[in-house]
Amino acid sequence: MKNLLSRFEDKKPEIVFEWKDTQTEAEGWIVINSLRGGAAGGGTRMRKGLDRREVESLAKTMEVKFTVSGPPIGGAKSGINFDPTDPRKKGVLERWFKVVTPLLKNYYGTGGDLNIDEIVEVIPITENYGLWHPQEGVLNGHFNVRENERIHQIGQLRYGVSKVLEDLKYTPDLRRKYKVADMITGYGVSESVKYYYEMVGTGCKKKKAIIQGWGNVAASAGYYLSQLGVEIVGIIDKEGGVLNSRGFTKLEIERLFLERKGNAINTEHLIPFDEINEEIWNIGAEIFIPAAASRLVSKKHVTCLINNGLEVIASGANVPFADREIFYGPVMEFTDNNVSLIPDFIANCGMARVFAYLMQPNIEISDDAIFSDTSNVIFKAMKAIFDLSKERINLSSRAYEIALAQLI
């Protein structure tokens, strides 16, 4: 597996697009690892300090993810090195999408990612430059559909991704008008944990969990896990967090979800970051959800968690471990060898799967149909891992074997 993974990691990307803004210090890259199947897909992110290497690693991660979520296309990623809190952000995005529209029209599909909102930013800006949808390039490059079919499938994409949730099984509050794109990735993370515990025969009810982050993915994963009976004992965000060794109630987690301030936890009981960062890793939990930024989880963190009862990690963030390597560096390998590690390309494939589902002709577009489809895809991926071996460790190693067999 390591040899195949190294070959995949070391292969140079097929296309690299580089951009420097003329009006600010912003710079950006699109990395298309390959045009497998005639197209590539991957979201657009923005953060200060981002570089080409990060974008390249995420493009390769997306290619692996598509072996689970479908469609069978290449991986790509867009990244902009710019402070997302800067008031000039909108202008930067407008100039960025203007120059990358030809790629998005023909063979590259994108969406939201870290600090970029699919519905509020990506879709409206790309519409202004003549795109019917930011996934149009996948429909043209991979599916090669006729114009009348393309209009129909783009209609499905436009409606399905932005669909307001109406089923209380999937949303905590009908009045807030949460959309599919807001909730689906965290839902998939939660489902991966549910299926893991079903497959090892214990169930997840009463298991304790720690959540890293409290943005869309982390908060929705925490919300859905709580609905399954998992007891959230700690949440750590970039500004601080909360702890409760007995576990927060479902109502308390729901309130923390609804009262978020942007993508940050918002509570009068906030424990400062330095303080909670000393305590949370030793509080004791069977489940850990890293769902903040990439490359934050160290070997020290994992060791503390394992020493205090950790059983499974489900990665809400892409590339969550503090490794230089794109895939399976020493921290990830140590983790995979010592605890059940559900890899990012399975656990957080929800949004990629929604795109793949909505690109199919004449599908049902309802809350239950969309969420059940994502759940079924994650179930199949988890089952394939356990069909290879019932062993609780080396889940990620087996998952990569399955994926790489399709790519190399």
Short mmCIF file of N, CA and C in Angstrom, two decimals, residues 179 214 231:
data_model
loop_
_atom_site.label_atom_id
_atom_site.label_comp_id
_atom_site.label_asym_id
_atom_site.label_seq_id
_atom_site.Cartn_x
_atom_site.Cartn_y
_atom_site.Cartn_z
N LYS A 179 -29.53 24.73 4.87
CA LYS A 179 -29.56 24.13 3.54
C LYS A 179 -28.76 22.83 3.53
N TRP A 214 -15.75 24.14 15.36
CA TRP A 214 -17.20 24.32 15.52
C TRP A 214 -17.77 25.11 14.34
N GLU A 231 -22.45 11.20 23.61
CA GLU A 231 -22.33 12.28 24.60
C GLU A 231 -21.09 13.11 24.31
#
